[in-house]
Amino acid sequence: MRIPILLMLLSVLPPALAEQRCDASRYPLSAPTERFTDNGDGTVVDTVSGLMWMRCALGQDWTGETCAGEARTLSWAATQAAAEAINQSGDHFFNDWRVPGLRDLAMIIERECRDPRINLTVFPNTASAFFWTSTEREDDSEDRAYALSFGPEGVEPHTKSLAHHLRLVRTAR
């Protein structure tokens, strides 16, 4: 008797992982694939902004087709240290990677998509979660910086001790 009830409950519960949905019927996509030049090395250049992005979040590895592994979460201060460590290692071809500013990160939001709000062709396996920006909130005493969610939350000032994801950027031009 318990098994049929359990099966019935499972059939009405939402799936654990949501599938991305995009609707370009009212507006064109804000970050279409054609806007990005694939460098073939785990980076892309946004031809509109002139920014070069790592396709994977920190902690993931580019396989040549997708981002594999678990994206790390870090405190705000640790994101600065991580960018510096990557620059010193030389593992990612350049030595000027940085934590993106709020405006930079907002440029790759795909406004017509949900779960996550990003172009998954360009940035595969991106979590519908908060990513740190380098933009600090200066008008309060709580030592906060802005985090941008590729989920439904949008932009919020968060205490710098919280752990969020990180995607690094550099100026390509």
mmCIF file with all atom_site columns, N, CA and C in Angstrom, residues 104-156:
data_model
loop_
_atom_site.group_PDB
_atom_site.id
_atom_site.type_symbol
_atom_site.label_atom_id
_atom_site.label_alt_id
_atom_site.label_comp_id
_atom_site.label_asym_id
_atom_site.label_entity_id
_atom_site.label_seq_id
_atom_site.pdbx_PDB_ins_code
_atom_site.Cartn_x
_atom_site.Cartn_y
_atom_site.Cartn_z
_atom_site.occupancy
_atom_site.B_iso_or_equiv
_atom_site.pdbx_formal_charge
_atom_site.auth_seq_id
_atom_site.auth_comp_id
_atom_site.auth_asym_id
_atom_site.auth_atom_id
_atom_site.pdbx_PDB_model_num
ATOM 1   N N  . ASP A 1 104 ? 30.015 43.928 -16.603 1.00 0.00 ? 104 ASP A N  1
ATOM 2   C CA . ASP A 1 104 ? 30.595 42.889 -17.464 1.00 0.00 ? 104 ASP A CA 1
ATOM 3   C C  . ASP A 1 104 ? 29.755 41.612 -17.404 1.00 0.00 ? 104 ASP A C  1
ATOM 4   N N  . LEU A 1 105 ? 29.518 41.129 -16.195 1.00 0.00 ? 105 LEU A N  1
ATOM 5   C CA . LEU A 1 105 ? 28.797 39.862 -16.024 1.00 0.00 ? 105 LEU A CA 1
ATOM 6   C C  . LEU A 1 105 ? 27.363 39.977 -16.536 1.00 0.00 ? 105 LEU A C  1
ATOM 7   N N  . ALA A 1 106 ? 26.752 41.144 -16.361 1.00 0.00 ? 106 ALA A N  1
ATOM 8   C CA . ALA A 1 106 ? 25.377 41.338 -16.832 1.00 0.00 ? 106 ALA A CA 1
ATOM 9   C C  . ALA A 1 106 ? 25.278 41.251 -18.358 1.00 0.00 ? 106 ALA A C  1
ATOM 10  N N  . MET A 1 107 ? 26.383 41.510 -19.060 1.00 0.00 ? 107 MET A N  1
ATOM 11  C CA . MET A 1 107 ? 26.350 41.455 -20.524 1.00 0.00 ? 107 MET A CA 1
ATOM 12  C C  . MET A 1 107 ? 26.151 40.046 -21.063 1.00 0.00 ? 107 MET A C  1
ATOM 13  N N  . ILE A 1 108 ? 26.459 39.020 -20.272 1.00 0.00 ? 108 ILE A N  1
ATOM 14  C CA . ILE A 1 108 ? 26.296 37.651 -20.788 1.00 0.00 ? 108 ILE A CA 1
ATOM 15  C C  . ILE A 1 108 ? 25.028 36.985 -20.265 1.00 0.00 ? 108 ILE A C  1
ATOM 16  N N  . ILE A 1 109 ? 24.209 37.754 -19.567 1.00 0.00 ? 109 ILE A N  1
ATOM 17  C CA . ILE A 1 109 ? 22.895 37.215 -19.154 1.00 0.00 ? 109 ILE A CA 1
ATOM 18  C C  . ILE A 1 109 ? 22.041 37.043 -20.402 1.00 0.00 ? 109 ILE A C  1
ATOM 19  N N  . GLU A 1 110 ? 21.369 35.934 -20.493 1.00 0.00 ? 110 GLU A N  1
ATOM 20  C CA . GLU A 1 110 ? 20.412 35.710 -21.578 1.00 0.00 ? 110 GLU A CA 1
ATOM 21  C C  . GLU A 1 110 ? 19.030 35.974 -21.012 1.00 0.00 ? 110 GLU A C  1
ATOM 22  N N  . ARG A 1 111 ? 18.509 37.161 -21.281 1.00 0.00 ? 111 ARG A N  1
ATOM 23  C CA . ARG A 1 111 ? 17.238 37.592 -20.681 1.00 0.00 ? 111 ARG A CA 1
ATOM 24  C C  . ARG A 1 111 ? 16.032 36.769 -21.134 1.00 0.00 ? 111 ARG A C  1
ATOM 25  N N  . GLU A 1 112 ? 16.138 36.114 -22.246 1.00 0.00 ? 112 GLU A N  1
ATOM 26  C CA . GLU A 1 112 ? 15.007 35.347 -22.760 1.00 0.00 ? 112 GLU A CA 1
ATOM 27  C C  . GLU A 1 112 ? 15.044 33.886 -22.327 1.00 0.00 ? 112 GLU A C  1
ATOM 28  N N  . CYS A 1 113 ? 16.005 33.526 -21.482 1.00 0.00 ? 113 CYS A N  1
ATOM 29  C CA . CYS A 1 113 ? 16.120 32.143 -21.021 1.00 0.00 ? 113 CYS A CA 1
ATOM 30  C C  . CYS A 1 113 ? 15.944 32.055 -19.510 1.00 0.00 ? 113 CYS A C  1
ATOM 31  N N  . ARG A 1 114 ? 15.573 30.883 -19.056 1.00 0.00 ? 114 ARG A N  1
ATOM 32  C CA . ARG A 1 114 ? 15.409 30.593 -17.628 1.00 0.00 ? 114 ARG A CA 1
ATOM 33  C C  . ARG A 1 114 ? 16.076 29.262 -17.307 1.00 0.00 ? 114 ARG A C  1
ATOM 34  N N  . ASP A 1 115 ? 16.626 29.184 -16.111 1.00 0.00 ? 115 ASP A N  1
ATOM 35  C CA . ASP A 1 115 ? 17.192 27.929 -15.559 1.00 0.00 ? 115 ASP A CA 1
ATOM 36  C C  . ASP A 1 115 ? 18.280 27.300 -16.416 1.00 0.00 ? 115 ASP A C  1
ATOM 37  N N  . PRO A 1 116 ? 19.378 27.927 -16.649 1.00 0.00 ? 116 PRO A N  1
ATOM 38  C CA . PRO A 1 116 ? 19.851 29.229 -16.198 1.00 0.00 ? 116 PRO A CA 1
ATOM 39  C C  . PRO A 1 116 ? 19.634 30.316 -17.246 1.00 0.00 ? 116 PRO A C  1
ATOM 40  N N  . ARG A 1 117 ? 19.833 31.550 -16.812 1.00 0.00 ? 117 ARG A N  1
ATOM 41  C CA . ARG A 1 117 ? 19.682 32.706 -17.697 1.00 0.00 ? 117 ARG A CA 1
ATOM 42  C C  . ARG A 1 117 ? 21.024 33.027 -18.367 1.00 0.00 ? 117 ARG A C  1
ATOM 43  N N  . ILE A 1 118 ? 21.504 32.096 -19.154 1.00 0.00 ? 118 ILE A N  1
ATOM 44  C CA . ILE A 1 118 ? 22.770 32.259 -19.873 1.00 0.00 ? 118 ILE A CA 1
ATOM 45  C C  . ILE A 1 118 ? 22.729 31.352 -21.098 1.00 0.00 ? 118 ILE A C  1
ATOM 46  N N  . ASN A 1 119 ? 23.495 31.688 -22.116 1.00 0.00 ? 119 ASN A N  1
ATOM 47  C CA . ASN A 1 119 ? 23.575 30.889 -23.327 1.00 0.00 ? 119 ASN A CA 1
ATOM 48  C C  . ASN A 1 119 ? 24.394 29.629 -23.021 1.00 0.00 ? 119 ASN A C  1
ATOM 49  N N  . LEU A 1 120 ? 23.728 28.499 -22.927 1.00 0.00 ? 120 LEU A N  1
ATOM 50  C CA . LEU A 1 120 ? 24.406 27.244 -22.570 1.00 0.00 ? 120 LEU A CA 1
ATOM 51  C C  . LEU A 1 120 ? 25.261 26.676 -23.702 1.00 0.00 ? 120 LEU A C  1
ATOM 52  N N  . THR A 1 121 ? 25.066 27.142 -24.915 1.00 0.00 ? 121 THR A N  1
ATOM 53  C CA . THR A 1 121 ? 25.949 26.734 -26.006 1.00 0.00 ? 121 THR A CA 1
ATOM 54  C C  . THR A 1 121 ? 27.327 27.356 -25.803 1.00 0.00 ? 121 THR A C  1
ATOM 55  N N  . VAL A 1 122 ? 27.342 28.607 -25.393 1.00 0.00 ? 122 VAL A N  1
ATOM 56  C CA . VAL A 1 122 ? 28.594 29.336 -25.178 1.00 0.00 ? 122 VAL A CA 1
ATOM 57  C C  . VAL A 1 122 ? 29.191 29.011 -23.810 1.00 0.00 ? 122 VAL A C  1
ATOM 58  N N  . PHE A 1 123 ? 28.338 28.917 -22.786 1.00 0.00 ? 123 PHE A N  1
ATOM 59  C CA . PHE A 1 123 ? 28.766 28.690 -21.401 1.00 0.00 ? 123 PHE A CA 1
ATOM 60  C C  . PHE A 1 123 ? 28.070 27.438 -20.845 1.00 0.00 ? 123 PHE A C  1
ATOM 61  N N  . PRO A 1 124 ? 28.483 26.255 -21.302 1.00 0.00 ? 124 PRO A N  1
ATOM 62  C CA . PRO A 1 124 ? 27.779 25.025 -20.907 1.00 0.00 ? 124 PRO A CA 1
ATOM 63  C C  . PRO A 1 124 ? 27.922 24.711 -19.418 1.00 0.00 ? 124 PRO A C  1
ATOM 64  N N  . ASN A 1 125 ? 26.923 24.028 -18.910 1.00 0.00 ? 125 ASN A N  1
ATOM 65  C CA . ASN A 1 125 ? 26.899 23.560 -17.515 1.00 0.00 ? 125 ASN A CA 1
ATOM 66  C C  . ASN A 1 125 ? 27.056 24.687 -16.497 1.00 0.00 ? 125 ASN A C  1
ATOM 67  N N  . THR A 1 126 ? 26.485 25.846 -16.811 1.00 0.00 ? 126 THR A N  1
ATOM 68  C CA . THR A 1 126 ? 26.482 26.963 -15.866 1.00 0.00 ? 126 THR A CA 1
ATOM 69  C C  . THR A 1 126 ? 25.341 26.754 -14.880 1.00 0.00 ? 126 THR A C  1
ATOM 70  N N  . ALA A 1 127 ? 25.640 26.893 -13.623 1.00 0.00 ? 127 ALA A N  1
ATOM 71  C CA . ALA A 1 127 ? 24.630 26.718 -12.577 1.00 0.00 ? 127 ALA A CA 1
ATOM 72  C C  . ALA A 1 127 ? 23.669 27.908 -12.546 1.00 0.00 ? 127 ALA A C  1
ATOM 73  N N  . SER A 1 128 ? 22.427 27.630 -12.202 1.00 0.00 ? 128 SER A N  1
ATOM 74  C CA . SER A 1 128 ? 21.438 28.691 -11.951 1.00 0.00 ? 128 SER A CA 1
ATOM 75  C C  . SER A 1 128 ? 21.683 29.197 -10.536 1.00 0.00 ? 128 SER A C  1
ATOM 76  N N  . ALA A 1 129 ? 22.801 29.874 -10.362 1.00 0.00 ? 129 ALA A N  1
ATOM 77  C CA . ALA A 1 129 ? 23.254 30.246 -9.024  1.00 0.00 ? 129 ALA A CA 1
ATOM 78  C C  . ALA A 1 129 ? 23.957 31.598 -9.089  1.00 0.00 ? 129 ALA A C  1
ATOM 79  N N  . PHE A 1 130 ? 24.359 32.095 -7.914  1.00 0.00 ? 130 PHE A N  1
ATOM 80  C CA . PHE A 1 130 ? 25.057 33.368 -7.836  1.00 0.00 ? 130 PHE A CA 1
ATOM 81  C C  . PHE A 1 130 ? 26.520 33.234 -8.228  1.00 0.00 ? 130 PHE A C  1
ATOM 82  N N  . PHE A 1 131 ? 27.014 34.249 -8.946  1.00 0.00 ? 131 PHE A N  1
ATOM 83  C CA . PHE A 1 131 ? 28.409 34.410 -9.316  1.00 0.00 ? 131 PHE A CA 1
ATOM 84  C C  . PHE A 1 131 ? 28.869 35.762 -8.782  1.00 0.00 ? 131 PHE A C  1
ATOM 85  N N  . TRP A 1 132 ? 30.055 35.804 -8.234  1.00 0.00 ? 132 TRP A N  1
ATOM 86  C CA . TRP A 1 132 ? 30.603 37.044 -7.694  1.00 0.00 ? 132 TRP A CA 1
ATOM 87  C C  . TRP A 1 132 ? 30.971 38.015 -8.797  1.00 0.00 ? 132 TRP A C  1
ATOM 88  N N  . THR A 1 133 ? 30.830 39.311 -8.493  1.00 0.00 ? 133 THR A N  1
ATOM 89  C CA . THR A 1 133 ? 31.382 40.371 -9.326  1.00 0.00 ? 133 THR A CA 1
ATOM 90  C C  . THR A 1 133 ? 32.421 41.109 -8.483  1.00 0.00 ? 133 THR A C  1
ATOM 91  N N  . SER A 1 134 ? 33.225 41.935 -9.116  1.00 0.00 ? 134 SER A N  1
ATOM 92  C CA . SER A 1 134 ? 34.212 42.733 -8.389  1.00 0.00 ? 134 SER A CA 1
ATOM 93  C C  . SER A 1 134 ? 33.607 44.031 -7.859  1.00 0.00 ? 134 SER A C  1
ATOM 94  N N  . THR A 1 135 ? 32.336 44.261 -8.178  1.00 0.00 ? 135 THR A N  1
ATOM 95  C CA . THR A 1 135 ? 31.682 45.518 -7.810  1.00 0.00 ? 135 THR A CA 1
ATOM 96  C C  . THR A 1 135 ? 31.252 45.496 -6.351  1.00 0.00 ? 135 THR A C  1
ATOM 97  N N  . GLU A 1 136 ? 31.842 46.380 -5.577  1.00 0.00 ? 136 GLU A N  1
ATOM 98  C CA . GLU A 1 136 ? 31.532 46.460 -4.150  1.00 0.00 ? 136 GLU A CA 1
ATOM 99  C C  . GLU A 1 136 ? 30.372 47.421 -3.912  1.00 0.00 ? 136 GLU A C  1
ATOM 100 N N  . ARG A 1 137 ? 29.642 47.155 -2.854  1.00 0.00 ? 137 ARG A N  1
ATOM 101 C CA . ARG A 1 137 ? 28.563 48.052 -2.424  1.00 0.00 ? 137 ARG A CA 1
ATOM 102 C C  . ARG A 1 137 ? 29.190 49.032 -1.437  1.00 0.00 ? 137 ARG A C  1
ATOM 103 N N  . GLU A 1 138 ? 29.282 50.271 -1.836  1.00 0.00 ? 138 GLU A N  1
ATOM 104 C CA . GLU A 1 138 ? 30.014 51.255 -1.049  1.00 0.00 ? 138 GLU A CA 1
ATOM 105 C C  . GLU A 1 138 ? 29.150 52.080 -0.114  1.00 0.00 ? 138 GLU A C  1
ATOM 106 N N  . ASP A 1 139 ? 27.850 51.974 -0.230  1.00 0.00 ? 139 ASP A N  1
ATOM 107 C CA . ASP A 1 139 ? 26.983 52.862 0.555   1.00 0.00 ? 139 ASP A CA 1
ATOM 108 C C  . ASP A 1 139 ? 26.460 52.229 1.840   1.00 0.00 ? 139 ASP A C  1
ATOM 109 N N  . ASP A 1 140 ? 27.095 51.172 2.305   1.00 0.00 ? 140 ASP A N  1
ATOM 110 C CA . ASP A 1 140 ? 26.671 50.587 3.577   1.00 0.00 ? 140 ASP A CA 1
ATOM 111 C C  . ASP A 1 140 ? 27.900 50.109 4.349   1.00 0.00 ? 140 ASP A C  1
ATOM 112 N N  . SER A 1 141 ? 27.700 49.731 5.558   1.00 0.00 ? 141 SER A N  1
ATOM 113 C CA . SER A 1 141 ? 28.824 49.332 6.404   1.00 0.00 ? 141 SER A CA 1
ATOM 114 C C  . SER A 1 141 ? 28.927 47.816 6.579   1.00 0.00 ? 141 SER A C  1
ATOM 115 N N  . GLU A 1 142 ? 28.202 47.054 5.768   1.00 0.00 ? 142 GLU A N  1
ATOM 116 C CA . GLU A 1 142 ? 28.181 45.603 5.945   1.00 0.00 ? 142 GLU A CA 1
ATOM 117 C C  . GLU A 1 142 ? 29.229 44.861 5.118   1.00 0.00 ? 142 GLU A C  1
ATOM 118 N N  . ASP A 1 143 ? 30.120 45.608 4.443   1.00 0.00 ? 143 ASP A N  1
ATOM 119 C CA . ASP A 1 143 ? 31.171 44.986 3.652   1.00 0.00 ? 143 ASP A CA 1
ATOM 120 C C  . ASP A 1 143 ? 30.579 43.994 2.654   1.00 0.00 ? 143 ASP A C  1
ATOM 121 N N  . ARG A 1 144 ? 29.808 44.529 1.718   1.00 0.00 ? 144 ARG A N  1
ATOM 122 C CA . ARG A 1 144 ? 29.134 43.690 0.734   1.00 0.00 ? 144 ARG A CA 1
ATOM 123 C C  . ARG A 1 144 ? 29.623 44.000 -0.680  1.00 0.00 ? 144 ARG A C  1
ATOM 124 N N  . ALA A 1 145 ? 29.449 43.019 -1.561  1.00 0.00 ? 145 ALA A N  1
ATOM 125 C CA . ALA A 1 145 ? 29.728 43.160 -2.986  1.00 0.00 ? 145 ALA A CA 1
ATOM 126 C C  . ALA A 1 145 ? 28.529 42.571 -3.733  1.00 0.00 ? 145 ALA A C  1
ATOM 127 N N  . TYR A 1 146 ? 28.417 42.929 -5.006  1.00 0.00 ? 146 TYR A N  1
ATOM 128 C CA . TYR A 1 146 ? 27.288 42.440 -5.788  1.00 0.00 ? 146 TYR A CA 1
ATOM 129 C C  . TYR A 1 146 ? 27.560 41.052 -6.347  1.00 0.00 ? 146 TYR A C  1
ATOM 130 N N  . ALA A 1 147 ? 26.545 40.228 -6.271  1.00 0.00 ? 147 ALA A N  1
ATOM 131 C CA . ALA A 1 147 ? 26.559 38.902 -6.879  1.00 0.00 ? 147 ALA A CA 1
ATOM 132 C C  . ALA A 1 147 ? 25.399 38.858 -7.869  1.00 0.00 ? 147 ALA A C  1
ATOM 133 N N  . LEU A 1 148 ? 25.620 38.210 -8.995  1.00 0.00 ? 148 LEU A N  1
ATOM 134 C CA . LEU A 1 148 ? 24.599 38.094 -10.033 1.00 0.00 ? 148 LEU A CA 1
ATOM 135 C C  . LEU A 1 148 ? 24.230 36.628 -10.171 1.00 0.00 ? 148 LEU A C  1
ATOM 136 N N  . SER A 1 149 ? 22.938 36.357 -10.142 1.00 0.00 ? 149 SER A N  1
ATOM 137 C CA . SER A 1 149 ? 22.464 34.983 -10.268 1.00 0.00 ? 149 SER A CA 1
ATOM 138 C C  . SER A 1 149 ? 22.024 34.710 -11.697 1.00 0.00 ? 149 SER A C  1
ATOM 139 N N  . PHE A 1 150 ? 22.420 33.566 -12.226 1.00 0.00 ? 150 PHE A N  1
ATOM 140 C CA . PHE A 1 150 ? 21.909 33.102 -13.513 1.00 0.00 ? 150 PHE A CA 1
ATOM 141 C C  . PHE A 1 150 ? 20.621 32.314 -13.303 1.00 0.00 ? 150 PHE A C  1
ATOM 142 N N  . GLY A 1 151 ? 20.132 32.311 -12.087 1.00 0.00 ? 151 GLY A N  1
ATOM 143 C CA . GLY A 1 151 ? 18.831 31.773 -11.737 1.00 0.00 ? 151 GLY A CA 1
ATOM 144 C C  . GLY A 1 151 ? 17.833 32.920 -11.696 1.00 0.00 ? 151 GLY A C  1
ATOM 145 N N  . PRO A 1 152 ? 16.741 32.770 -10.964 1.00 0.00 ? 152 PRO A N  1
ATOM 146 C CA . PRO A 1 152 ? 15.679 33.779 -10.957 1.00 0.00 ? 152 PRO A CA 1
ATOM 147 C C  . PRO A 1 152 ? 15.957 35.003 -10.081 1.00 0.00 ? 152 PRO A C  1
ATOM 148 N N  . GLU A 1 153 ? 16.995 34.972 -9.253  1.00 0.00 ? 153 GLU A N  1
ATOM 149 C CA . GLU A 1 153 ? 17.185 36.018 -8.255  1.00 0.00 ? 153 GLU A CA 1
ATOM 150 C C  . GLU A 1 153 ? 17.641 37.357 -8.817  1.00 0.00 ? 153 GLU A C  1
ATOM 151 N N  . GLY A 1 154 ? 18.446 37.377 -9.862  1.00 0.00 ? 154 GLY A N  1
ATOM 152 C CA . GLY A 1 154 ? 18.963 38.627 -10.410 1.00 0.00 ? 154 GLY A CA 1
ATOM 153 C C  . GLY A 1 154 ? 20.218 39.075 -9.680  1.00 0.00 ? 154 GLY A C  1
ATOM 154 N N  . VAL A 1 155 ? 20.301 40.381 -9.402  1.00 0.00 ? 155 VAL A N  1
ATOM 155 C CA . VAL A 1 155 ? 21.476 40.978 -8.768  1.00 0.00 ? 155 VAL A CA 1
ATOM 156 C C  . VAL A 1 155 ? 21.143 41.335 -7.327  1.00 0.00 ? 155 VAL A C  1
ATOM 157 N N  . GLU A 1 156 ? 22.070 40.984 -6.419  1.00 0.00 ? 156 GLU A N  1
ATOM 158 C CA . GLU A 1 156 ? 21.873 41.293 -5.003  1.00 0.00 ? 156 GLU A CA 1
ATOM 159 C C  . GLU A 1 156 ? 23.209 41.634 -4.364  1.00 0.00 ? 156 GLU A C  1
#
